[in-house]
């Protein structure tokens, strides 16, 4: 049986693992330059990993925009682990971390247009016009808060 685990990064070693996943997904697969991907904002963020059977397979970071608004960024799932609901597990755990018992908080993100429908399944709604980040079409999205409970995390 495969066991998935959500982890808040607290060590330089785990942060380097996160960076390796991001390099594979964004720099190698999507051809984004390392200078853009590693934008000198990582020190302002909290970072998260998902492991499967003790092997790290997904990562994301969350950057505070102000006291009550948090932006999910750099969501990356290794190619061989996509379509296994790993991204949903990662995002739902981040939502739980920032929203449970904190109803005044809001969560935003900039989704690549190609995966906008994925975020919609997780209760994010699009707003504004499409724009380009790093040459890739994006859309701004905000989490539509509904009563949130741990039972939503699967």
JSON list of N, CA and C in Angstrom, two decimals, residues 4-66:
[
{"chain": "A", "resi": 4, "resn": "UNK", "atom": "N", "xyz": [1.15, 8.28, 1.33]},
{"chain": "A", "resi": 4, "resn": "UNK", "atom": "CA", "xyz": [1.51, 9.66, 1.03]},
{"chain": "A", "resi": 4, "resn": "UNK", "atom": "C", "xyz": [1.63, 10.43, 2.32]},
{"chain": "A", "resi": 5, "resn": "UNK", "atom": "N", "xyz": [2.61, 11.33, 2.37]},
{"chain": "A", "resi": 5, "resn": "UNK", "atom": "CA", "xyz": [2.83, 12.12, 3.58]},
{"chain": "A", "resi": 5, "resn": "UNK", "atom": "C", "xyz": [3.07, 13.58, 3.20]},
{"chain": "A", "resi": 6, "resn": "UNK", "atom": "N", "xyz": [2.39, 14.48, 3.91]},
{"chain": "A", "resi": 6, "resn": "UNK", "atom": "CA", "xyz": [2.54, 15.93, 3.73]},
{"chain": "A", "resi": 6, "resn": "UNK", "atom": "C", "xyz": [3.52, 16.43, 4.77]},
{"chain": "A", "resi": 7, "resn": "UNK", "atom": "N", "xyz": [4.47, 17.26, 4.36]},
{"chain": "A", "resi": 7, "resn": "UNK", "atom": "CA", "xyz": [5.51, 17.72, 5.26]},
{"chain": "A", "resi": 7, "resn": "UNK", "atom": "C", "xyz": [5.78, 19.20, 5.06]},
{"chain": "A", "resi": 8, "resn": "UNK", "atom": "N", "xyz": [5.80, 19.95, 6.15]},
{"chain": "A", "resi": 8, "resn": "UNK", "atom": "CA", "xyz": [6.27, 21.32, 6.10]},
{"chain": "A", "resi": 8, "resn": "UNK", "atom": "C", "xyz": [7.79, 21.27, 6.21]},
{"chain": "A", "resi": 9, "resn": "UNK", "atom": "N", "xyz": [8.48, 21.91, 5.29]},
{"chain": "A", "resi": 9, "resn": "UNK", "atom": "CA", "xyz": [9.94, 21.86, 5.24]},
{"chain": "A", "resi": 9, "resn": "UNK", "atom": "C", "xyz": [10.52, 22.68, 6.39]},
{"chain": "A", "resi": 10, "resn": "UNK", "atom": "N", "xyz": [11.44, 22.04, 7.12]},
{"chain": "A", "resi": 10, "resn": "UNK", "atom": "CA", "xyz": [12.10, 22.73, 8.23]},
{"chain": "A", "resi": 10, "resn": "UNK", "atom": "C", "xyz": [13.62, 22.61, 8.18]},
{"chain": "A", "resi": 11, "resn": "UNK", "atom": "N", "xyz": [14.16, 21.85, 7.21]},
{"chain": "A", "resi": 11, "resn": "UNK", "atom": "CA", "xyz": [15.61, 21.66, 7.15]},
{"chain": "A", "resi": 11, "resn": "UNK", "atom": "C", "xyz": [16.15, 22.08, 5.78]},
{"chain": "A", "resi": 12, "resn": "UNK", "atom": "N", "xyz": [17.41, 22.51, 5.74]},
{"chain": "A", "resi": 12, "resn": "UNK", "atom": "CA", "xyz": [18.03, 22.83, 4.44]},
{"chain": "A", "resi": 12, "resn": "UNK", "atom": "C", "xyz": [18.04, 21.62, 3.49]},
{"chain": "A", "resi": 13, "resn": "UNK", "atom": "N", "xyz": [18.20, 20.43, 4.03]},
{"chain": "A", "resi": 13, "resn": "UNK", "atom": "CA", "xyz": [18.21, 19.22, 3.21]},
{"chain": "A", "resi": 13, "resn": "UNK", "atom": "C", "xyz": [16.87, 19.05, 2.48]},
{"chain": "A", "resi": 14, "resn": "UNK", "atom": "N", "xyz": [15.76, 19.20, 3.20]},
{"chain": "A", "resi": 14, "resn": "UNK", "atom": "CA", "xyz": [14.44, 19.07, 2.58]},
{"chain": "A", "resi": 14, "resn": "UNK", "atom": "C", "xyz": [14.17, 20.21, 1.60]},
{"chain": "A", "resi": 15, "resn": "UNK", "atom": "N", "xyz": [14.67, 21.41, 1.91]},
{"chain": "A", "resi": 15, "resn": "UNK", "atom": "CA", "xyz": [14.51, 22.52, 0.98]},
{"chain": "A", "resi": 15, "resn": "UNK", "atom": "C", "xyz": [15.25, 22.23, -0.32]},
{"chain": "A", "resi": 16, "resn": "UNK", "atom": "N", "xyz": [16.41, 21.64, -0.25]},
{"chain": "A", "resi": 16, "resn": "UNK", "atom": "CA", "xyz": [17.15, 21.26, -1.46]},
{"chain": "A", "resi": 16, "resn": "UNK", "atom": "C", "xyz": [16.39, 20.22, -2.27]},
{"chain": "A", "resi": 17, "resn": "UNK", "atom": "N", "xyz": [15.70, 19.30, -1.61]},
{"chain": "A", "resi": 17, "resn": "UNK", "atom": "CA", "xyz": [14.87, 18.33, -2.31]},
{"chain": "A", "resi": 17, "resn": "UNK", "atom": "C", "xyz": [13.74, 19.04, -3.07]},
{"chain": "A", "resi": 18, "resn": "UNK", "atom": "N", "xyz": [13.13, 20.01, -2.40]},
{"chain": "A", "resi": 18, "resn": "UNK", "atom": "CA", "xyz": [12.09, 20.81, -3.05]},
{"chain": "A", "resi": 18, "resn": "UNK", "atom": "C", "xyz": [12.64, 21.51, -4.28]},
{"chain": "A", "resi": 19, "resn": "UNK", "atom": "N", "xyz": [13.82, 22.10, -4.15]},
{"chain": "A", "resi": 19, "resn": "UNK", "atom": "CA", "xyz": [14.44, 22.80, -5.27]},
{"chain": "A", "resi": 19, "resn": "UNK", "atom": "C", "xyz": [14.73, 21.83, -6.43]},
{"chain": "A", "resi": 20, "resn": "UNK", "atom": "N", "xyz": [15.13, 20.61, -6.12]},
{"chain": "A", "resi": 20, "resn": "UNK", "atom": "CA", "xyz": [15.40, 19.62, -7.18]},
{"chain": "A", "resi": 20, "resn": "UNK", "atom": "C", "xyz": [14.13, 19.28, -7.94]},
{"chain": "A", "resi": 21, "resn": "UNK", "atom": "N", "xyz": [13.01, 19.11, -7.22]},
{"chain": "A", "resi": 21, "resn": "UNK", "atom": "CA", "xyz": [11.73, 18.84, -7.89]},
{"chain": "A", "resi": 21, "resn": "UNK", "atom": "C", "xyz": [11.35, 20.01, -8.78]},
{"chain": "A", "resi": 22, "resn": "UNK", "atom": "N", "xyz": [11.48, 21.23, -8.27]},
{"chain": "A", "resi": 22, "resn": "UNK", "atom": "CA", "xyz": [11.16, 22.42, -9.06]},
{"chain": "A", "resi": 22, "resn": "UNK", "atom": "C", "xyz": [12.05, 22.52, -10.30]},
{"chain": "A", "resi": 23, "resn": "UNK", "atom": "N", "xyz": [13.32, 22.20, -10.15]},
{"chain": "A", "resi": 23, "resn": "UNK", "atom": "CA", "xyz": [14.23, 22.27, -11.29]},
{"chain": "A", "resi": 23, "resn": "UNK", "atom": "C", "xyz": [13.80, 21.27, -12.37]},
{"chain": "A", "resi": 24, "resn": "UNK", "atom": "N", "xyz": [13.43, 20.06, -11.97]},
{"chain": "A", "resi": 24, "resn": "UNK", "atom": "CA", "xyz": [12.98, 19.06, -12.94]},
{"chain": "A", "resi": 24, "resn": "UNK", "atom": "C", "xyz": [11.73, 19.55, -13.67]},
{"chain": "A", "resi": 25, "resn": "UNK", "atom": "N", "xyz": [10.73, 20.00, -12.91]},
{"chain": "A", "resi": 25, "resn": "UNK", "atom": "CA", "xyz": [9.44, 20.36, -13.50]},
{"chain": "A", "resi": 25, "resn": "UNK", "atom": "C", "xyz": [9.52, 21.68, -14.28]},
{"chain": "A", "resi": 26, "resn": "UNK", "atom": "N", "xyz": [10.06, 22.70, -13.67]},
{"chain": "A", "resi": 26, "resn": "UNK", "atom": "CA", "xyz": [10.01, 24.02, -14.31]},
{"chain": "A", "resi": 26, "resn": "UNK", "atom": "C", "xyz": [11.19, 24.28, -15.25]},
{"chain": "A", "resi": 27, "resn": "UNK", "atom": "N", "xyz": [12.40, 23.96, -14.83]},
{"chain": "A", "resi": 27, "resn": "UNK", "atom": "CA", "xyz": [13.57, 24.28, -15.66]},
{"chain": "A", "resi": 27, "resn": "UNK", "atom": "C", "xyz": [13.79, 23.27, -16.78]},
{"chain": "A", "resi": 28, "resn": "UNK", "atom": "N", "xyz": [13.73, 21.99, -16.44]},
{"chain": "A", "resi": 28, "resn": "UNK", "atom": "CA", "xyz": [13.98, 20.97, -17.46]},
{"chain": "A", "resi": 28, "resn": "UNK", "atom": "C", "xyz": [12.76, 20.71, -18.33]},
{"chain": "A", "resi": 29, "resn": "UNK", "atom": "N", "xyz": [11.61, 20.51, -17.71]},
{"chain": "A", "resi": 29, "resn": "UNK", "atom": "CA", "xyz": [10.41, 20.15, -18.47]},
{"chain": "A", "resi": 29, "resn": "UNK", "atom": "C", "xyz": [9.79, 21.37, -19.19]},
{"chain": "A", "resi": 30, "resn": "UNK", "atom": "N", "xyz": [9.63, 22.48, -18.46]},
{"chain": "A", "resi": 30, "resn": "UNK", "atom": "CA", "xyz": [8.95, 23.64, -19.03]},
{"chain": "A", "resi": 30, "resn": "UNK", "atom": "C", "xyz": [9.91, 24.69, -19.59]},
{"chain": "A", "resi": 31, "resn": "UNK", "atom": "N", "xyz": [11.21, 24.44, -19.45]},
{"chain": "A", "resi": 31, "resn": "UNK", "atom": "CA", "xyz": [12.24, 25.31, -20.02]},
{"chain": "A", "resi": 31, "resn": "UNK", "atom": "C", "xyz": [12.25, 26.73, -19.45]},
{"chain": "A", "resi": 32, "resn": "UNK", "atom": "N", "xyz": [11.88, 26.86, -18.18]},
{"chain": "A", "resi": 32, "resn": "UNK", "atom": "CA", "xyz": [11.98, 28.14, -17.49]},
{"chain": "A", "resi": 32, "resn": "UNK", "atom": "C", "xyz": [13.40, 28.27, -16.96]},
{"chain": "A", "resi": 33, "resn": "UNK", "atom": "N", "xyz": [13.99, 29.44, -17.10]},
{"chain": "A", "resi": 33, "resn": "UNK", "atom": "CA", "xyz": [15.38, 29.61, -16.67]},
{"chain": "A", "resi": 33, "resn": "UNK", "atom": "C", "xyz": [15.47, 29.49, -15.14]},
{"chain": "A", "resi": 34, "resn": "UNK", "atom": "N", "xyz": [16.60, 29.00, -14.68]},
{"chain": "A", "resi": 34, "resn": "UNK", "atom": "CA", "xyz": [16.82, 28.87, -13.23]},
{"chain": "A", "resi": 34, "resn": "UNK", "atom": "C", "xyz": [16.79, 30.24, -12.57]},
{"chain": "A", "resi": 35, "resn": "UNK", "atom": "N", "xyz": [17.23, 31.27, -13.27]},
{"chain": "A", "resi": 35, "resn": "UNK", "atom": "CA", "xyz": [17.23, 32.63, -12.71]},
{"chain": "A", "resi": 35, "resn": "UNK", "atom": "C", "xyz": [15.81, 33.09, -12.40]},
{"chain": "A", "resi": 36, "resn": "UNK", "atom": "N", "xyz": [14.87, 32.74, -13.26]},
{"chain": "A", "resi": 36, "resn": "UNK", "atom": "CA", "xyz": [13.46, 33.10, -13.03]},
{"chain": "A", "resi": 36, "resn": "UNK", "atom": "C", "xyz": [12.85, 32.18, -11.97]},
{"chain": "A", "resi": 37, "resn": "UNK", "atom": "N", "xyz": [13.11, 30.88, -12.07]},
{"chain": "A", "resi": 37, "resn": "UNK", "atom": "CA", "xyz": [12.51, 29.93, -11.13]},
{"chain": "A", "resi": 37, "resn": "UNK", "atom": "C", "xyz": [12.97, 30.19, -9.70]},
{"chain": "A", "resi": 38, "resn": "UNK", "atom": "N", "xyz": [14.23, 30.45, -9.53]},
{"chain": "A", "resi": 38, "resn": "UNK", "atom": "CA", "xyz": [14.77, 30.68, -8.18]},
{"chain": "A", "resi": 38, "resn": "UNK", "atom": "C", "xyz": [14.96, 32.19, -8.03]},
{"chain": "A", "resi": 39, "resn": "UNK", "atom": "N", "xyz": [13.85, 32.85, -7.68]},
{"chain": "A", "resi": 39, "resn": "UNK", "atom": "CA", "xyz": [13.65, 34.29, -7.79]},
{"chain": "A", "resi": 39, "resn": "UNK", "atom": "C", "xyz": [14.02, 35.09, -6.54]},
{"chain": "A", "resi": 40, "resn": "UNK", "atom": "N", "xyz": [14.75, 34.51, -5.64]},
{"chain": "A", "resi": 40, "resn": "UNK", "atom": "CA", "xyz": [15.15, 35.18, -4.40]},
{"chain": "A", "resi": 40, "resn": "UNK", "atom": "C", "xyz": [13.98, 35.52, -3.48]},
{"chain": "A", "resi": 41, "resn": "UNK", "atom": "N", "xyz": [12.87, 34.81, -3.63]},
{"chain": "A", "resi": 41, "resn": "UNK", "atom": "CA", "xyz": [11.73, 34.98, -2.71]},
{"chain": "A", "resi": 41, "resn": "UNK", "atom": "C", "xyz": [11.56, 33.78, -1.79]},
{"chain": "A", "resi": 42, "resn": "UNK", "atom": "N", "xyz": [12.34, 32.73, -2.02]},
{"chain": "A", "resi": 42, "resn": "UNK", "atom": "CA", "xyz": [12.17, 31.51, -1.24]},
{"chain": "A", "resi": 42, "resn": "UNK", "atom": "C", "xyz": [12.34, 31.73, 0.26]},
{"chain": "A", "resi": 43, "resn": "UNK", "atom": "N", "xyz": [13.19, 32.67, 0.64]},
{"chain": "A", "resi": 43, "resn": "UNK", "atom": "CA", "xyz": [13.41, 32.93, 2.07]},
{"chain": "A", "resi": 43, "resn": "UNK", "atom": "C", "xyz": [12.20, 33.57, 2.73]},
{"chain": "A", "resi": 44, "resn": "UNK", "atom": "N", "xyz": [11.26, 34.09, 1.94]},
{"chain": "A", "resi": 44, "resn": "UNK", "atom": "CA", "xyz": [10.04, 34.70, 2.48]},
{"chain": "A", "resi": 44, "resn": "UNK", "atom": "C", "xyz": [8.89, 33.71, 2.61]},
{"chain": "A", "resi": 45, "resn": "UNK", "atom": "N", "xyz": [9.11, 32.48, 2.15]},
{"chain": "A", "resi": 45, "resn": "UNK", "atom": "CA", "xyz": [8.03, 31.50, 2.00]},
{"chain": "A", "resi": 45, "resn": "UNK", "atom": "C", "xyz": [8.14, 30.35, 2.99]},
{"chain": "A", "resi": 46, "resn": "UNK", "atom": "N", "xyz": [6.98, 29.69, 3.18]},
{"chain": "A", "resi": 46, "resn": "UNK", "atom": "CA", "xyz": [6.97, 28.38, 3.80]},
{"chain": "A", "resi": 46, "resn": "UNK", "atom": "C", "xyz": [6.92, 27.38, 2.66]},
{"chain": "A", "resi": 47, "resn": "UNK", "atom": "N", "xyz": [7.64, 26.28, 2.82]},
{"chain": "A", "resi": 47, "resn": "UNK", "atom": "CA", "xyz": [7.75, 25.28, 1.76]},
{"chain": "A", "resi": 47, "resn": "UNK", "atom": "C", "xyz": [7.20, 23.95, 2.25]},
{"chain": "A", "resi": 48, "resn": "UNK", "atom": "N", "xyz": [6.64, 23.17, 1.30]},
{"chain": "A", "resi": 48, "resn": "UNK", "atom": "CA", "xyz": [5.98, 21.91, 1.63]},
{"chain": "A", "resi": 48, "resn": "UNK", "atom": "C", "xyz": [6.40, 20.84, 0.63]},
{"chain": "A", "resi": 49, "resn": "UNK", "atom": "N", "xyz": [6.37, 19.60, 1.09]},
{"chain": "A", "resi": 49, "resn": "UNK", "atom": "CA", "xyz": [6.66, 18.44, 0.26]},
{"chain": "A", "resi": 49, "resn": "UNK", "atom": "C", "xyz": [5.59, 17.37, 0.46]},
{"chain": "A", "resi": 50, "resn": "UNK", "atom": "N", "xyz": [5.42, 16.55, -0.56]},
{"chain": "A", "resi": 50, "resn": "UNK", "atom": "CA", "xyz": [4.64, 15.32, -0.46]},
{"chain": "A", "resi": 50, "resn": "UNK", "atom": "C", "xyz": [5.60, 14.17, -0.76]},
{"chain": "A", "resi": 51, "resn": "UNK", "atom": "N", "xyz": [5.54, 13.15, 0.08]},
{"chain": "A", "resi": 51, "resn": "UNK", "atom": "CA", "xyz": [6.33, 11.95, -0.19]},
{"chain": "A", "resi": 51, "resn": "UNK", "atom": "C", "xyz": [5.39, 10.77, -0.41]},
{"chain": "A", "resi": 52, "resn": "UNK", "atom": "N", "xyz": [5.89, 9.82, -1.17]},
{"chain": "A", "resi": 52, "resn": "UNK", "atom": "CA", "xyz": [5.17, 8.55, -1.38]},
{"chain": "A", "resi": 52, "resn": "UNK", "atom": "C", "xyz": [6.16, 7.45, -1.04]},
{"chain": "A", "resi": 53, "resn": "UNK", "atom": "N", "xyz": [5.81, 6.68, -0.05]},
{"chain": "A", "resi": 53, "resn": "UNK", "atom": "CA", "xyz": [6.70, 5.61, 0.39]},
{"chain": "A", "resi": 53, "resn": "UNK", "atom": "C", "xyz": [8.12, 6.14, 0.64]},
{"chain": "A", "resi": 54, "resn": "UNK", "atom": "N", "xyz": [8.18, 7.29, 1.31]},
{"chain": "A", "resi": 54, "resn": "UNK", "atom": "CA", "xyz": [9.44, 7.94, 1.73]},
{"chain": "A", "resi": 54, "resn": "UNK", "atom": "C", "xyz": [10.25, 8.54, 0.58]},
{"chain": "A", "resi": 55, "resn": "UNK", "atom": "N", "xyz": [9.67, 8.66, -0.61]},
{"chain": "A", "resi": 55, "resn": "UNK", "atom": "CA", "xyz": [10.32, 9.31, -1.75]},
{"chain": "A", "resi": 55, "resn": "UNK", "atom": "C", "xyz": [9.56, 10.60, -2.05]},
{"chain": "A", "resi": 56, "resn": "UNK", "atom": "N", "xyz": [10.27, 11.72, -2.09]},
{"chain": "A", "resi": 56, "resn": "UNK", "atom": "CA", "xyz": [9.62, 13.02, -2.32]},
{"chain": "A", "resi": 56, "resn": "UNK", "atom": "C", "xyz": [9.23, 13.18, -3.78]},
{"chain": "A", "resi": 57, "resn": "UNK", "atom": "N", "xyz": [7.95, 13.57, -4.00]},
{"chain": "A", "resi": 57, "resn": "UNK", "atom": "CA", "xyz": [7.43, 13.59, -5.36]},
{"chain": "A", "resi": 57, "resn": "UNK", "atom": "C", "xyz": [6.72, 14.89, -5.75]},
{"chain": "A", "resi": 58, "resn": "UNK", "atom": "N", "xyz": [6.49, 15.79, -4.79]},
{"chain": "A", "resi": 58, "resn": "UNK", "atom": "CA", "xyz": [5.78, 17.03, -5.09]},
{"chain": "A", "resi": 58, "resn": "UNK", "atom": "C", "xyz": [6.17, 18.10, -4.09]},
{"chain": "A", "resi": 59, "resn": "UNK", "atom": "N", "xyz": [6.05, 19.35, -4.51]},
{"chain": "A", "resi": 59, "resn": "UNK", "atom": "CA", "xyz": [6.41, 20.46, -3.64]},
{"chain": "A", "resi": 59, "resn": "UNK", "atom": "C", "xyz": [5.59, 21.70, -3.99]},
{"chain": "A", "resi": 60, "resn": "UNK", "atom": "N", "xyz": [5.56, 22.64, -3.07]},
{"chain": "A", "resi": 60, "resn": "UNK", "atom": "CA", "xyz": [4.96, 23.96, -3.29]},
{"chain": "A", "resi": 60, "resn": "UNK", "atom": "C", "xyz": [5.51, 24.89, -2.22]},
{"chain": "A", "resi": 61, "resn": "UNK", "atom": "N", "xyz": [5.36, 26.17, -2.49]},
{"chain": "A", "resi": 61, "resn": "UNK", "atom": "CA", "xyz": [5.70, 27.16, -1.47]},
{"chain": "A", "resi": 61, "resn": "UNK", "atom": "C", "xyz": [4.51, 28.09, -1.29]},
{"chain": "A", "resi": 62, "resn": "UNK", "atom": "N", "xyz": [4.46, 28.73, -0.13]},
{"chain": "A", "resi": 62, "resn": "UNK", "atom": "CA", "xyz": [3.40, 29.69, 0.17]},
{"chain": "A", "resi": 62, "resn": "UNK", "atom": "C", "xyz": [4.06, 30.97, 0.66]},
{"chain": "A", "resi": 63, "resn": "UNK", "atom": "N", "xyz": [3.69, 32.07, 0.00]},
{"chain": "A", "resi": 63, "resn": "UNK", "atom": "CA", "xyz": [4.27, 33.37, 0.34]},
{"chain": "A", "resi": 63, "resn": "UNK", "atom": "C", "xyz": [3.19, 34.29, 0.89]},
{"chain": "A", "resi": 64, "resn": "UNK", "atom": "N", "xyz": [3.44, 34.87, 2.06]},
{"chain": "A", "resi": 64, "resn": "UNK", "atom": "CA", "xyz": [2.46, 35.84, 2.59]},
{"chain": "A", "resi": 64, "resn": "UNK", "atom": "C", "xyz": [2.47, 37.10, 1.73]},
{"chain": "A", "resi": 65, "resn": "UNK", "atom": "N", "xyz": [1.28, 37.54, 1.33]},
{"chain": "A", "resi": 65, "resn": "UNK", "atom": "CA", "xyz": [1.14, 38.79, 0.57]},
{"chain": "A", "resi": 65, "resn": "UNK", "atom": "C", "xyz": [0.83, 39.94, 1.52]},
{"chain": "A", "resi": 66, "resn": "UNK", "atom": "N", "xyz": [0.10, 39.64, 2.58]},
{"chain": "A", "resi": 66, "resn": "UNK", "atom": "CA", "xyz": [-0.14, 40.57, 3.67]},
{"chain": "A", "resi": 66, "resn": "UNK", "atom": "C", "xyz": [-0.51, 39.71, 4.88]}
]
